Amino acid sequence: MAEVNLLTRYPKAKRNVKARMLHKEGNRRIALQFGKEYFDGTREQGYGGYRYDGRWAVVARRAIEHWQLKPGDRVLDIGCAKGFFVKDLRDALPGLDVIGIDISDYALENAHPDARPYLSKASCDELPFPDKSFAAAFAINTIHNLDRAGCRRALREIERVCPGRGFVQLDAYRTETERELFLDWMLTAKTFDTPAGWLQMFKANGYSGDYWWTVLERDESIQR
Ligand SMILES: C[S@@+](CC[C@H](N)C(=O)[O-])C[C@H]1O[C@@H](n2cnc3c(N)ncnc32)[C@H](O)[C@@H]1O
């Protein structure tokens, strides 16, 4: 079990916290449906347009190297959205058998055509795969969308299908300022904690894979 920052070279998002807070509760309700508005609506409601631009390629190469993946290995992307990471993993290592699951019909229907055949609908807390099915399983910014009980189930599921070789990236805060910013910005997360709190949850649920944190820092170019 180790901290691994897979997204070191993933572009930093611009966040206009003030604009998002204007209609926060309405935006949150819409975002939680994980429909068109969340992926391809306004920035206040989610991604503000989630289009393939190759940004996952560098993450894919890093993941392949870290998990020492080889052709024929089976890999799962949990909360795969439009399948961009699935596509880039497949492109980065031909023969890697990568599949993705997501709860969003919209994301799956509007997935990248290269990834679509490998994606299906399922929830991260009930993975429809036998024990020890995967050489690596990634859940990047996905399981914190469940309540705490759901997160516990998801961690146990990841461990079950991919013992010791999972990866979860989770919303976290280290200071009160980061916690406040997170509360202002977040739309879909139901569970967030300090790194120590998450580590406790990992231990209590037997999760032994790797992990990293999504911590928000204020974008100095934008006034609150
Ligand atoms: C913040 S997005 C992250 C997508 C992608 N992993 C990434 O990092 O860009 C969260 C994703 O989790 C999906 N999701 C939400 N609840 C889920 C659940 N219970 N099971 C599987 N996926 C879920 C959403 O539809 C969305 O695609």
Short mmCIF file of C-alpha atoms and ligand atoms in Angstrom, two decimals:
data_model
loop_
_atom_site.label_atom_id
_atom_site.label_comp_id
_atom_site.label_asym_id
_atom_site.label_seq_id
_atom_site.Cartn_x
_atom_site.Cartn_y
_atom_site.Cartn_z
CA MET A 1 0.00 0.00 0.00
CA ALA A 2 1.60 3.27 -1.10
CA GLU A 3 0.87 6.86 -2.02
CA VAL A 4 1.19 7.19 -5.80
CA ASN A 5 0.41 10.42 -7.61
CA LEU A 6 -0.58 9.23 -11.08
CA LEU A 7 -1.84 12.64 -12.15
CA THR A 8 1.34 14.70 -11.73
CA ARG A 9 1.20 15.83 -15.36
CA TYR A 10 -2.58 16.01 -15.69
CA PRO A 11 -3.56 19.67 -16.36
CA LYS A 12 -4.77 21.65 -13.32
CA ALA A 13 -8.45 22.67 -13.49
CA LYS A 14 -9.56 26.30 -13.40
CA ARG A 15 -12.08 26.83 -10.62
CA ASN A 16 -14.36 29.83 -10.29
CA VAL A 17 -15.71 29.04 -6.87
CA LYS A 18 -17.82 32.20 -6.70
CA ALA A 19 -19.71 31.36 -9.90
CA ARG A 20 -20.35 27.80 -8.82
CA MET A 21 -21.64 28.87 -5.42
CA LEU A 22 -24.33 31.10 -6.91
CA HIS A 23 -26.78 28.24 -7.44
CA LYS A 24 -24.95 25.56 -5.51
CA GLU A 25 -27.85 23.42 -4.32
CA GLY A 26 -29.52 23.35 -7.75
CA ASN A 27 -26.21 22.60 -9.47
CA ARG A 28 -25.48 19.85 -6.99
CA ARG A 29 -28.84 18.20 -7.57
CA ILE A 30 -28.28 18.26 -11.32
CA ALA A 31 -24.66 17.06 -11.10
CA LEU A 32 -25.61 14.11 -8.91
CA GLN A 33 -27.59 12.65 -11.80
CA PHE A 34 -24.30 12.21 -13.71
CA GLY A 35 -26.15 13.10 -16.90
CA LYS A 36 -25.50 15.42 -19.83
CA GLU A 37 -25.33 18.54 -17.65
CA TYR A 38 -22.62 17.08 -15.42
CA PHE A 39 -20.31 16.10 -18.28
CA ASP A 40 -21.23 18.55 -21.04
CA GLY A 41 -23.20 21.34 -19.34
CA THR A 42 -21.79 24.47 -17.74
CA ARG A 43 -18.72 24.54 -15.47
CA GLU A 44 -21.05 25.38 -12.60
CA GLN A 45 -22.76 22.01 -13.05
CA GLY A 46 -19.70 19.83 -13.54
CA TYR A 47 -16.93 19.39 -16.10
CA GLY A 48 -18.19 22.14 -18.42
CA GLY A 49 -17.58 19.90 -21.44
CA TYR A 50 -15.64 16.65 -21.12
CA ARG A 51 -13.99 15.97 -24.48
CA TYR A 52 -11.13 13.71 -25.45
CA ASP A 53 -7.87 15.62 -25.71
CA GLY A 54 -5.30 12.93 -24.96
CA ARG A 55 -4.56 14.17 -21.44
CA TRP A 56 -4.87 10.66 -19.99
CA ALA A 57 -2.03 9.30 -22.17
CA VAL A 58 0.65 10.38 -19.73
CA VAL A 59 -1.33 8.92 -16.80
CA ALA A 60 -1.69 5.65 -18.72
CA ARG A 61 2.06 5.39 -19.31
CA ARG A 62 2.75 6.07 -15.65
CA ALA A 63 0.20 3.45 -14.55
CA ILE A 64 1.62 0.81 -16.90
CA GLU A 65 5.09 1.46 -15.55
CA HIS A 66 4.10 1.52 -11.87
CA TRP A 67 2.00 -1.67 -12.04
CA GLN A 68 4.43 -3.30 -14.49
CA LEU A 69 1.54 -4.18 -16.77
CA LYS A 70 2.06 -6.37 -19.83
CA PRO A 71 0.02 -7.44 -22.85
CA GLY A 72 -2.72 -9.87 -21.83
CA ASP A 73 -3.16 -8.39 -18.35
CA ARG A 74 -6.74 -7.49 -17.48
CA VAL A 75 -7.28 -3.98 -16.11
CA LEU A 76 -10.40 -2.24 -14.77
CA ASP A 77 -11.24 1.48 -14.74
CA ILE A 78 -13.95 2.09 -12.14
CA GLY A 79 -15.94 5.26 -12.81
CA CYS A 80 -14.52 5.37 -16.33
CA ALA A 81 -16.82 8.22 -17.51
CA LYS A 82 -16.42 8.48 -21.30
CA GLY A 83 -13.67 5.88 -21.40
CA PHE A 84 -10.75 8.22 -22.09
CA PHE A 85 -8.39 6.44 -19.68
CA VAL A 86 -9.51 3.06 -21.04
CA LYS A 87 -8.67 4.20 -24.58
CA ASP A 88 -5.31 5.67 -23.60
CA LEU A 89 -4.29 2.57 -21.63
CA ARG A 90 -5.18 0.39 -24.63
CA ASP A 91 -3.29 2.68 -27.00
CA ALA A 92 -0.26 2.87 -24.72
CA LEU A 93 0.15 -0.89 -24.48
CA PRO A 94 -1.43 -2.89 -27.31
CA GLY A 95 -2.73 -6.21 -25.99
CA LEU A 96 -3.61 -4.82 -22.56
CA ASP A 97 -7.17 -5.97 -21.87
CA VAL A 98 -8.70 -2.84 -20.34
CA ILE A 99 -12.39 -2.47 -19.50
CA GLY A 100 -14.34 0.23 -17.71
CA ILE A 101 -17.51 0.53 -15.67
CA ASP A 102 -19.56 3.57 -14.78
CA ILE A 103 -22.98 4.33 -13.37
CA SER A 104 -23.76 7.06 -15.95
CA ASP A 105 -25.83 6.09 -18.98
CA TYR A 106 -24.96 9.44 -20.56
CA ALA A 107 -21.19 8.94 -20.22
CA LEU A 108 -21.37 5.39 -21.55
CA GLU A 109 -23.57 6.39 -24.51
CA ASN A 110 -21.26 9.30 -25.33
CA ALA A 111 -18.00 7.49 -24.72
CA HIS A 112 -15.05 7.65 -27.08
CA PRO A 113 -15.81 5.23 -29.93
CA ASP A 114 -12.48 3.42 -29.42
CA ALA A 115 -13.42 2.65 -25.80
CA ARG A 116 -17.16 2.07 -26.06
CA PRO A 117 -16.99 -1.70 -26.80
CA TYR A 118 -15.12 -2.20 -23.54
CA LEU A 119 -17.41 -0.25 -21.22
CA SER A 120 -20.47 -1.32 -19.27
CA LYS A 121 -22.79 -0.09 -16.58
CA ALA A 122 -22.12 -1.09 -12.98
CA SER A 123 -21.65 0.49 -9.59
CA CYS A 124 -18.29 0.60 -7.82
CA ASP A 125 -19.78 -0.91 -4.67
CA GLU A 126 -21.04 -4.00 -6.47
CA LEU A 127 -18.51 -5.02 -9.10
CA PRO A 128 -19.85 -7.74 -11.40
CA PHE A 129 -16.56 -9.64 -11.61
CA PRO A 130 -15.16 -12.72 -9.90
CA ASP A 131 -12.50 -12.51 -7.20
CA LYS A 132 -8.96 -11.74 -8.39
CA SER A 133 -10.07 -10.80 -11.93
CA PHE A 134 -7.64 -7.95 -12.56
CA ALA A 135 -3.93 -7.13 -12.60
CA ALA A 136 -4.80 -3.51 -11.73
CA ALA A 137 -8.00 -1.62 -10.91
CA PHE A 138 -8.25 2.19 -10.88
CA ALA A 139 -10.97 4.23 -9.22
CA ILE A 140 -10.00 7.84 -9.85
CA ASN A 141 -12.28 10.37 -8.15
CA THR A 142 -15.14 7.88 -8.12
CA ILE A 143 -15.85 6.18 -4.82
CA HIS A 144 -16.16 9.38 -2.75
CA ASN A 145 -19.40 9.96 -4.68
CA LEU A 146 -20.92 7.35 -2.36
CA ASP A 147 -21.78 7.81 1.31
CA ARG A 148 -19.41 6.34 3.88
CA ALA A 149 -21.08 2.93 3.89
CA GLY A 150 -20.86 2.89 0.07
CA CYS A 151 -17.17 3.82 0.20
CA ARG A 152 -16.52 0.93 2.56
CA ARG A 153 -18.30 -1.48 0.22
CA ALA A 154 -16.41 -0.09 -2.80
CA LEU A 155 -13.02 -0.49 -1.08
CA ARG A 156 -13.85 -4.10 -0.20
CA GLU A 157 -14.99 -4.74 -3.77
CA ILE A 158 -11.80 -3.30 -5.28
CA GLU A 159 -9.73 -5.44 -2.93
CA ARG A 160 -11.80 -8.52 -3.79
CA VAL A 161 -11.44 -8.21 -7.60
CA CYS A 162 -7.84 -6.96 -7.51
CA PRO A 163 -6.13 -7.81 -4.23
CA GLY A 164 -3.30 -5.43 -3.33
CA ARG A 165 -3.17 -3.90 -6.80
CA GLY A 166 -5.96 -1.34 -6.70
CA PHE A 167 -5.64 2.42 -6.91
CA VAL A 168 -8.08 4.94 -5.45
CA GLN A 169 -7.91 8.70 -5.72
CA LEU A 170 -10.14 10.41 -3.17
CA ASP A 171 -11.26 13.89 -2.14
CA ALA A 172 -9.30 14.97 0.91
CA TYR A 173 -8.28 18.03 2.90
CA ARG A 174 -5.34 18.65 5.19
CA THR A 175 -6.30 22.01 6.68
CA GLU A 176 -9.46 23.87 7.59
CA THR A 177 -8.91 26.21 4.60
CA GLU A 178 -8.78 23.24 2.23
CA ARG A 179 -11.90 21.79 3.85
CA GLU A 180 -13.79 25.07 3.41
CA LEU A 181 -12.72 25.39 -0.22
CA PHE A 182 -13.75 21.83 -0.83
CA LEU A 183 -17.18 22.41 0.70
CA ASP A 184 -17.63 25.49 -1.52
CA TRP A 185 -16.56 23.74 -4.71
CA MET A 186 -17.63 20.13 -4.58
CA LEU A 187 -20.81 19.01 -6.31
CA THR A 188 -21.01 15.25 -6.18
CA ALA A 189 -18.78 14.03 -3.35
CA LYS A 190 -20.68 12.58 -0.42
CA THR A 191 -17.64 11.49 1.55
CA PHE A 192 -14.46 13.46 2.14
CA ASP A 193 -11.89 13.17 4.86
CA THR A 194 -8.34 13.84 5.90
CA PRO A 195 -5.71 11.44 4.53
CA ALA A 196 -5.50 9.91 8.03
CA GLY A 197 -9.26 9.36 8.07
CA TRP A 198 -9.19 7.64 4.69
CA LEU A 199 -6.23 5.49 5.75
CA GLN A 200 -8.24 4.35 8.75
CA MET A 201 -11.10 3.38 6.45
CA PHE A 202 -8.68 1.46 4.19
CA LYS A 203 -7.38 -0.49 7.18
CA ALA A 204 -10.80 -1.25 8.62
CA ASN A 205 -11.95 -2.63 5.27
CA GLY A 206 -8.84 -4.56 4.32
CA TYR A 207 -7.98 -2.31 1.37
CA SER A 208 -4.31 -2.83 0.59
CA GLY A 209 -3.91 -1.10 -2.78
CA ASP A 210 -2.36 2.27 -3.60
CA TYR A 211 -3.96 5.69 -3.26
CA TRP A 212 -3.70 9.42 -3.78
CA TRP A 213 -5.67 12.47 -2.73
CA THR A 214 -7.53 15.17 -4.64
CA VAL A 215 -6.89 18.25 -2.52
CA LEU A 216 -8.24 21.59 -3.72
CA GLU A 217 -6.09 24.68 -3.54
CA ARG A 218 -7.44 28.11 -4.23
CA ASP A 219 -6.91 29.35 -7.79
CA GLU A 220 -5.21 32.70 -7.14
CA SER A 221 -6.19 34.07 -10.56
CA ILE A 222 -9.87 34.04 -9.63
CA GLN A 223 -11.37 36.14 -6.86
CA ARG A 224 -13.95 34.53 -4.62
C1 LIG B 1 -15.34 12.94 -11.12
S1 LIG B 1 -15.86 11.74 -12.29
C2 LIG B 1 -14.32 10.90 -12.56
C3 LIG B 1 -14.23 10.24 -13.90
C4 LIG B 1 -12.86 9.73 -14.25
N1 LIG B 1 -12.48 8.60 -13.40
C5 LIG B 1 -11.88 10.85 -14.13
O1 LIG B 1 -11.06 10.83 -13.20
O2 LIG B 1 -11.95 11.79 -14.96
C6 LIG B 1 -16.77 10.57 -11.36
C7 LIG B 1 -17.28 9.42 -12.18
O3 LIG B 1 -17.81 8.45 -11.29
C8 LIG B 1 -19.02 7.97 -11.85
N2 LIG B 1 -19.80 7.37 -10.75
C9 LIG B 1 -20.55 7.99 -9.81
N3 LIG B 1 -21.08 7.10 -8.96
C10 LIG B 1 -20.63 5.88 -9.37
C11 LIG B 1 -20.85 4.56 -8.89
N4 LIG B 1 -21.62 4.31 -7.82
N5 LIG B 1 -20.25 3.55 -9.54
C12 LIG B 1 -19.48 3.78 -10.63
N6 LIG B 1 -19.25 5.02 -11.14
C13 LIG B 1 -19.83 6.05 -10.50
C14 LIG B 1 -19.64 9.18 -12.52
O4 LIG B 1 -20.63 8.85 -13.45
C15 LIG B 1 -18.39 9.81 -13.14
O5 LIG B 1 -18.13 9.30 -14.41
#
